[in-house]
Coordinates of C-alpha atoms in Angstrom, one line a residue:
M1088 CA 27.3 -22.5 2.7
T1089 CA 24.4 -21.4 4.9
S1090 CA 20.9 -20.6 3.7
E1091 CA 21.4 -17.0 4.7
T1092 CA 22.2 -14.7 1.8
F1093 CA 22.1 -11.0 1.3
L1094 CA 18.7 -9.5 2.5
F1095 CA 16.8 -12.8 1.9
K1096 CA 17.1 -16.4 2.9
Q1097 CA 17.2 -18.9 0.1
R1098 CA 13.5 -19.7 0.4
E1099 CA 12.7 -16.0 0.4
W1100 CA 14.7 -15.5 -2.8
V1101 CA 12.5 -18.3 -4.3
A1102 CA 9.4 -16.5 -3.0
L1103 CA 10.6 -13.2 -4.5
A1104 CA 11.3 -15.0 -7.9
I1105 CA 7.8 -16.6 -7.8
L1106 CA 6.1 -13.3 -7.1
A1107 CA 8.1 -11.5 -9.9
V1108 CA 7.3 -14.2 -12.4
L1109 CA 3.7 -14.1 -11.5
I1110 CA 3.2 -10.3 -11.7
L1111 CA 5.7 -9.6 -14.5
L1112 CA 5.2 -12.6 -16.8
V1113 CA 2.3 -14.9 -16.0
L1114 CA -0.5 -12.3 -15.5
P1115 CA 0.5 -10.0 -18.4
A1116 CA 0.6 -13.1 -20.7
T1117 CA -2.7 -14.6 -19.6
V1118 CA -5.2 -11.9 -18.9
D1119 CA -6.6 -9.1 -21.2
V1120 CA -5.8 -5.5 -20.7
F1121 CA -8.9 -4.7 -18.7
R1122 CA -8.2 -7.5 -16.1
L1123 CA -4.5 -6.6 -16.1
N1124 CA -5.5 -3.0 -15.2
L1125 CA -7.7 -4.4 -12.4
V1126 CA -4.8 -6.4 -11.1
G1127 CA -2.6 -3.3 -11.2
K1128 CA -5.2 -1.5 -9.1
Y1129 CA -5.0 -4.4 -6.6
L1130 CA -1.2 -4.1 -6.5
T1131 CA -1.5 -0.4 -5.6
Y1132 CA -3.1 -1.5 -2.3
A1133 CA -0.1 -3.9 -1.8
F1134 CA 2.1 -0.8 -1.2
V1135 CA 0.0 0.0 1.8
A1136 CA 0.1 -3.6 3.1
L1137 CA 3.9 -3.5 2.9
G1138 CA 4.0 -0.5 5.0
L1139 CA 1.6 -2.0 7.5
V1140 CA 3.9 -5.1 7.9
L1141 CA 6.7 -2.7 9.0
C1142 CA 4.5 -0.5 11.1
W1143 CA 2.0 -3.0 12.6
G1144 CA 3.7 -6.4 12.1
L1145 CA 7.2 -5.5 13.2
G1146 CA 6.6 -2.3 15.3
G1147 CA 3.3 -3.1 16.8
I1148 CA 1.8 0.2 15.7
L1149 CA -1.7 -0.4 14.4
S1150 CA -2.7 2.5 12.1
L1151 CA -6.3 2.6 11.0
G1152 CA -5.7 5.7 8.9
Q1153 CA -3.4 4.6 6.1
G1154 CA -6.0 5.7 3.6
I1155 CA -4.9 9.3 4.5
F1156 CA -1.5 8.8 3.0
F1157 CA -2.8 6.7 0.1
G1158 CA -5.2 9.5 -0.7
L1159 CA -2.7 12.3 -0.3
G1160 CA -0.3 10.6 -2.7
G1161 CA -3.1 10.1 -5.2
Y1162 CA -4.3 13.6 -4.9
C1163 CA -0.8 15.0 -5.6
M1164 CA -0.6 13.0 -8.8
A1165 CA -4.2 13.9 -9.7
M1166 CA -3.5 17.6 -9.3
F1167 CA -0.7 17.4 -11.8
L1168 CA -2.7 15.4 -14.3
K1169 CA -5.8 17.7 -13.9
L1170 CA -3.7 20.9 -14.5
E1171 CA -2.2 19.3 -17.7
A1172 CA -5.8 18.6 -18.9
S1173 CA -6.9 22.1 -18.0
T1174 CA -5.1 24.2 -20.6
P1175 CA -6.7 27.4 -21.8
E1176 CA -7.4 25.7 -25.2
A1177 CA -9.0 22.6 -23.6
T1178 CA -11.1 24.8 -21.2
K1179 CA -12.1 27.6 -23.4
I1180 CA -15.8 27.0 -23.0
Q1181 CA -15.5 27.7 -19.2
S1182 CA -16.2 31.1 -17.6
T1183 CA -12.5 31.1 -16.5
P1184 CA -10.3 29.1 -19.0
G1185 CA -7.2 27.6 -17.7
I1186 CA -8.4 26.2 -14.4
P1187 CA -9.9 22.8 -13.5
D1188 CA -13.6 22.4 -14.4
F1189 CA -14.8 21.8 -10.9
M1190 CA -13.3 25.1 -9.8
D1191 CA -15.1 26.9 -12.6
W1192 CA -18.4 25.2 -11.6
N1193 CA -17.9 26.5 -8.0
Q1194 CA -17.2 30.1 -9.1
V1195 CA -13.5 29.9 -8.4
T1196 CA -11.9 32.5 -10.7
E1197 CA -8.2 31.9 -10.0
L1198 CA -6.0 28.9 -9.5
P1199 CA -5.1 28.7 -5.8
F1200 CA -1.5 29.4 -5.0
W1201 CA -0.9 25.9 -3.5
W1202 CA -2.0 24.4 -6.8
Q1203 CA 0.6 26.4 -8.8
P1204 CA 3.6 24.2 -8.0
F1205 CA 1.8 21.1 -9.4
H1206 CA 2.4 22.4 -12.9
S1207 CA 5.8 20.9 -12.5
F1208 CA 6.2 17.1 -12.9
G1209 CA 9.4 17.1 -10.9
F1210 CA 7.8 18.9 -8.0
T1211 CA 4.8 16.5 -8.2
L1212 CA 7.1 13.5 -7.8
I1213 CA 8.7 15.0 -4.8
A1214 CA 5.3 16.0 -3.3
I1215 CA 3.9 12.5 -3.7
V1216 CA 6.3 11.3 -1.1
A1217 CA 7.1 14.4 0.8
V1218 CA 3.5 15.7 1.6
P1219 CA 2.2 12.4 3.1
T1220 CA 5.5 11.8 4.9
A1221 CA 5.4 15.3 6.4
F1222 CA 1.8 14.7 7.5
A1223 CA 2.7 11.4 9.0
Y1224 CA 5.6 13.0 10.9
V1225 CA 3.3 15.6 12.4
I1226 CA 0.8 12.9 13.6
G1227 CA 3.6 10.6 14.8
A1228 CA 5.5 13.3 16.6
A1229 CA 2.3 14.6 18.3
M1230 CA 1.4 11.0 19.4
F1231 CA 4.6 9.1 20.1
K1232 CA 6.4 11.9 21.9
R1233 CA 3.6 11.8 24.4
R1234 CA 3.7 8.0 24.5
V1235 CA 0.3 7.6 22.9
G1236 CA 0.0 4.1 21.4
G1237 CA -2.0 0.9 21.1
V1238 CA -5.7 1.3 20.7
Y1239 CA -5.6 5.0 21.4
F1240 CA -3.3 5.6 18.5
A1241 CA -5.5 3.5 16.2
I1242 CA -8.6 5.5 17.1
I1243 CA -6.8 8.8 16.6
T1244 CA -5.6 7.8 13.1
Q1245 CA -9.2 6.7 12.3
A1246 CA -10.5 10.1 13.5
V1247 CA -7.9 11.9 11.4
A1248 CA -9.0 9.9 8.4
A1249 CA -12.6 11.0 9.0
I1250 CA -11.6 14.6 9.5
L1251 CA -9.6 14.7 6.2
T1252 CA -12.4 13.2 4.3
I1253 CA -14.8 15.8 5.6
L1254 CA -12.3 18.5 4.8
I1255 CA -11.8 17.3 1.2
I1256 CA -15.6 17.1 0.6
G1257 CA -16.3 20.4 2.2
Q1258 CA -13.7 22.3 0.1
Q1259 CA -15.4 21.3 -3.1
G1260 CA -14.2 24.3 -5.1
Y1261 CA -10.5 23.4 -4.5
T1262 CA -10.6 19.6 -4.2
G1263 CA -13.5 18.4 -6.4
G1264 CA -15.6 17.6 -3.4
V1265 CA -17.3 14.2 -3.1
N1266 CA -16.6 13.4 -6.8
G1267 CA -12.9 14.0 -6.4
I1268 CA -10.6 14.9 -9.2
T1269 CA -11.8 13.2 -12.4
D1270 CA -11.3 13.2 -16.2
L1271 CA -7.5 12.7 -16.1
R1272 CA -6.3 12.2 -19.6
T1273 CA -2.5 12.6 -20.2
L1274 CA 0.8 12.4 -18.5
L1275 CA 3.4 14.7 -20.1
G1276 CA 1.3 14.6 -23.3
W1277 CA 1.0 10.7 -23.2
D1278 CA -2.6 9.5 -23.2
I1279 CA -2.9 7.3 -20.1
R1280 CA -6.4 6.1 -21.2
T1281 CA -5.3 3.8 -24.0
D1282 CA -4.7 0.1 -23.6
D1283 CA -1.0 0.5 -24.4
A1284 CA -0.7 3.0 -21.6
K1285 CA -2.5 0.8 -19.1
F1286 CA -0.1 -2.1 -20.1
V1287 CA 3.0 0.1 -19.5
L1288 CA 1.6 1.6 -16.3
Y1289 CA 1.0 -1.9 -15.0
F1290 CA 4.6 -2.8 -15.4
V1291 CA 5.8 0.5 -13.8
N1292 CA 3.5 -0.3 -10.9
A1293 CA 4.8 -3.9 -10.5
V1294 CA 8.5 -2.9 -10.7
L1295 CA 7.9 -0.1 -8.1
L1296 CA 6.2 -2.6 -5.8
I1297 CA 9.1 -5.1 -6.0
G1298 CA 11.5 -2.2 -5.3
C1299 CA 9.5 -1.2 -2.2
L1300 CA 9.4 -4.9 -1.1
V1301 CA 13.2 -5.1 -1.3
L1302 CA 13.5 -1.8 0.6
A1303 CA 11.1 -3.1 3.3
Q1304 CA 13.1 -6.3 3.6
F1305 CA 16.3 -4.3 4.0
V1306 CA 14.6 -2.5 6.9
R1307 CA 13.3 -5.7 8.4
V1308 CA 16.6 -7.5 8.5
S1309 CA 18.6 -4.4 9.7
K1310 CA 19.4 -3.5 13.2
F1311 CA 16.5 -1.0 13.1
G1312 CA 14.2 -3.9 12.2
R1313 CA 15.3 -5.9 15.2
L1314 CA 14.7 -2.9 17.4
L1315 CA 11.2 -2.6 16.0
V1316 CA 10.5 -6.2 17.1
A1317 CA 12.0 -5.5 20.5
M1318 CA 9.9 -2.4 20.9
R1319 CA 6.8 -4.4 19.9
D1320 CA 7.5 -7.1 22.5
R1321 CA 9.1 -5.1 25.4
E1322 CA 9.0 -1.4 24.7
D1323 CA 10.1 -0.5 28.3
R1324 CA 13.3 -2.6 28.0
V1325 CA 14.3 -0.8 24.8
R1326 CA 13.6 2.6 26.4
F1327 CA 15.7 1.7 29.5
S1328 CA 18.5 0.5 27.2
G1329 CA 19.0 4.1 26.1
Y1330 CA 17.1 4.2 22.8
D1331 CA 14.6 6.9 21.9
V1332 CA 11.6 4.7 21.1
S1333 CA 9.5 7.6 19.9
N1334 CA 11.9 8.5 17.1
F1335 CA 11.9 4.9 15.9
K1336 CA 8.2 4.8 15.8
I1337 CA 8.0 8.1 13.9
F1338 CA 10.4 6.8 11.3
V1339 CA 8.6 3.6 10.6
F1340 CA 5.3 5.3 10.6
C1341 CA 6.6 7.9 8.0
L1342 CA 8.1 5.1 5.9
A1343 CA 4.8 3.2 5.8
A1344 CA 3.1 6.5 4.8
A1345 CA 5.6 6.9 1.9
F1346 CA 4.8 3.4 0.7
S1347 CA 1.1 4.2 0.9
A1348 CA 1.6 7.4 -1.0
I1349 CA 3.4 5.7 -3.9
G1350 CA 0.5 3.3 -4.1
G1351 CA -2.0 6.1 -4.2
A1352 CA -0.2 7.9 -7.0
M1353 CA 0.0 4.7 -9.1
F1354 CA -3.7 4.1 -8.3
T1355 CA -4.5 7.6 -9.8
L1356 CA -2.5 6.9 -12.9
Q1357 CA -4.1 3.4 -13.5
V1358 CA -7.7 4.2 -12.6
G1359 CA -7.8 7.8 -13.9
F1360 CA -9.3 9.6 -10.8
M1361 CA -9.0 10.1 -7.1
S1362 CA -11.7 10.8 -4.7
P1363 CA -12.3 11.1 -0.9
S1364 CA -13.8 7.6 -0.9
F1365 CA -10.2 6.2 -0.7
V1366 CA -9.2 8.4 2.2
G1367 CA -11.7 7.7 4.9
I1368 CA -12.3 5.1 7.6
V1369 CA -13.7 2.2 5.6
P1370 CA -10.8 2.0 3.0
S1371 CA -8.2 2.3 5.8
I1372 CA -9.7 -0.6 7.7
E1373 CA -9.9 -2.6 4.5
M1374 CA -6.1 -2.0 4.0
V1375 CA -5.5 -3.4 7.4
I1376 CA -7.5 -6.5 6.4
F1377 CA -5.3 -7.0 3.3
C1378 CA -2.3 -7.1 5.6
A1379 CA -3.9 -9.3 8.2
V1380 CA -5.2 -11.9 5.7
G1381 CA -1.8 -12.2 4.0
G1382 CA 0.1 -12.2 7.2
R1383 CA 1.2 -9.1 9.2
L1384 CA 4.7 -10.5 9.7
S1385 CA 5.3 -11.4 6.0
L1386 CA 6.0 -9.0 3.2
F1387 CA 5.2 -11.5 0.6
G1388 CA 2.0 -12.5 2.4
A1389 CA 0.9 -8.8 2.4
V1390 CA 1.2 -8.6 -1.3
Y1391 CA -0.8 -11.8 -1.8
G1392 CA -3.3 -10.8 0.7
A1393 CA -4.0 -7.5 -1.2
L1394 CA -4.4 -9.5 -4.4
L1395 CA -6.6 -12.2 -3.0
V1396 CA -8.9 -10.0 -0.9
N1397 CA -9.4 -7.5 -3.7
F1398 CA -10.1 -10.3 -6.1
A1399 CA -12.6 -11.8 -3.7
K1400 CA -14.2 -8.3 -3.1
T1401 CA -14.6 -7.8 -6.9
S1402 CA -16.1 -11.3 -7.4
F1403 CA -18.3 -11.3 -4.3
S1404 CA -19.6 -7.8 -4.5
E1405 CA -20.7 -8.3 -8.1
S1406 CA -23.0 -11.1 -6.9
F1407 CA -23.9 -10.0 -3.4
P1408 CA -23.1 -6.2 -3.1
E1409 CA -25.2 -5.7 0.1
L1410 CA -23.4 -8.5 1.9
W1411 CA -19.8 -7.7 1.0
L1412 CA -19.0 -5.5 4.0
F1413 CA -20.3 -8.2 6.4
A1414 CA -18.2 -10.8 4.6
M1415 CA -15.1 -8.6 4.9
G1416 CA -15.7 -8.1 8.6
G1417 CA -16.3 -11.8 9.1
L1418 CA -13.1 -12.6 7.2
F1419 CA -11.1 -10.3 9.5
I1420 CA -12.5 -11.8 12.6
A1421 CA -11.9 -15.3 11.3
V1422 CA -8.3 -14.5 10.5
V1423 CA -7.6 -12.9 13.8
M1424 CA -9.1 -15.7 15.8
A1425 CA -8.1 -18.8 13.8
F1426 CA -5.0 -17.7 11.8
P1427 CA -3.4 -14.8 13.6
F1428 CA -0.4 -14.8 11.2
G1429 CA -2.6 -15.0 8.0
L1430 CA -2.0 -17.0 4.9
A1431 CA 1.8 -16.8 5.4
G1432 CA 1.5 -18.3 8.9
V1433 CA -0.6 -21.2 7.5
I1434 CA 2.0 -21.9 4.8
R1435 CA 4.9 -21.7 7.3
E1436 CA 3.3 -23.8 10.0
H1437 CA 1.4 -26.4 7.9
V1438 CA 2.2 -26.4 4.2
E1439 CA 6.0 -26.1 4.4
P1440 CA 6.4 -28.9 7.1
A1441 CA 4.1 -31.2 4.9
L1442 CA 6.2 -30.5 1.8
L1443 CA 9.4 -31.1 3.7
K1444 CA 8.1 -34.4 5.0
F1445 CA 7.0 -35.4 1.5
T1446 CA 10.4 -34.6 -0.1
R1447 CA 12.2 -36.6 2.7
S1448 CA 9.9 -39.5 2.0
V1449 CA 10.5 -39.4 -1.7
A1450 CA 14.3 -39.2 -1.0
L1451 CA 14.2 -42.3 1.2
L1452 CA 12.3 -44.3 -1.5
R1453 CA 15.1 -43.7 -4.1
P1454 CA 17.3 -46.7 -4.8
G1455 CA 20.4 -46.7 -2.7
A1456 CA 19.1 -44.1 -0.2
A1457 CA 19.0 -46.6 2.7
A1458 CA 22.5 -47.8 2.0
A1459 CA 24.1 -44.4 1.9
P1460 CA 24.6 -44.0 5.7
S1461 CA 26.4 -47.4 6.1
S1462 CA 28.7 -46.7 3.2
S1463 CA 30.0 -43.6 4.9
K1464 CA 31.3 -45.4 7.9

């Protein structure tokens, strides 16, 4: 029996089991609810990192605007939660009861038509994935059909992230402006601010992450995944073989956007707000760093990278807040120059061979190990 099994190799099944035990059993059993909610926040960024492994690691498409889709997914969820918290009874002290408080502060007297569908939870769930994916399709079709790629595509996605941030801040009466959409309280009548709710939401987030990881692995090992690698290495050869490279790029870019959007929606549920500070250039670059540190060719590495970098960010920024951005930039440069495949590459190239050598040495030291070859003759 070979080490190849469905979707994962044997060692990858072990890695999946370790990750599942860590986030579903060990962490919930060892940390308090506050820290667990913080870990859940870190895991929401892992959705973005998974998408970047497919988009950047396999496809060679570096997007510096994944915060766009993370933010759009988060805003879709925030709009539903804000409308649920803005009933006429809860907002009776406003000039116009029944609309979000920031609209009332900005003299908006009627709920905009594009807010109306978000009264429905079913529509919201669809919109969380559909809206960012559609936006990604527009960007991807506009760029890839014209064969715009490489550093030019990265700069354009960065510019779109900046434009969207400015638009959200400028339309304060409809989006909450620089403060974003805050004071989110209930989900279908269930208070999401309680410790019990945070505990449950953490598990929902973790299970969704594992599901997205398995889906990403399915894409990676499929024929489509092999074509992505071929396009990354020799795009012209793939095009001359008769494949429409632009459609493949659009698809993987949209899939990465969908992953990011799910993470954004879970972020909103766990943190209780969404603001333009998670949409712009800086958070988008940080998301790329999570993927690079963990390993842009490893799905598991991306998850661990998101956890480790965010943990370091929280710890370091508490002690040296003014130096954190410099540390983040230095970390990215160090990884790119010294460890281009991130933590996963270090483990694969150095740790795993050392462990294999150690286990072989232990096996040779066992009684009868040296006599085994001669007895088989």
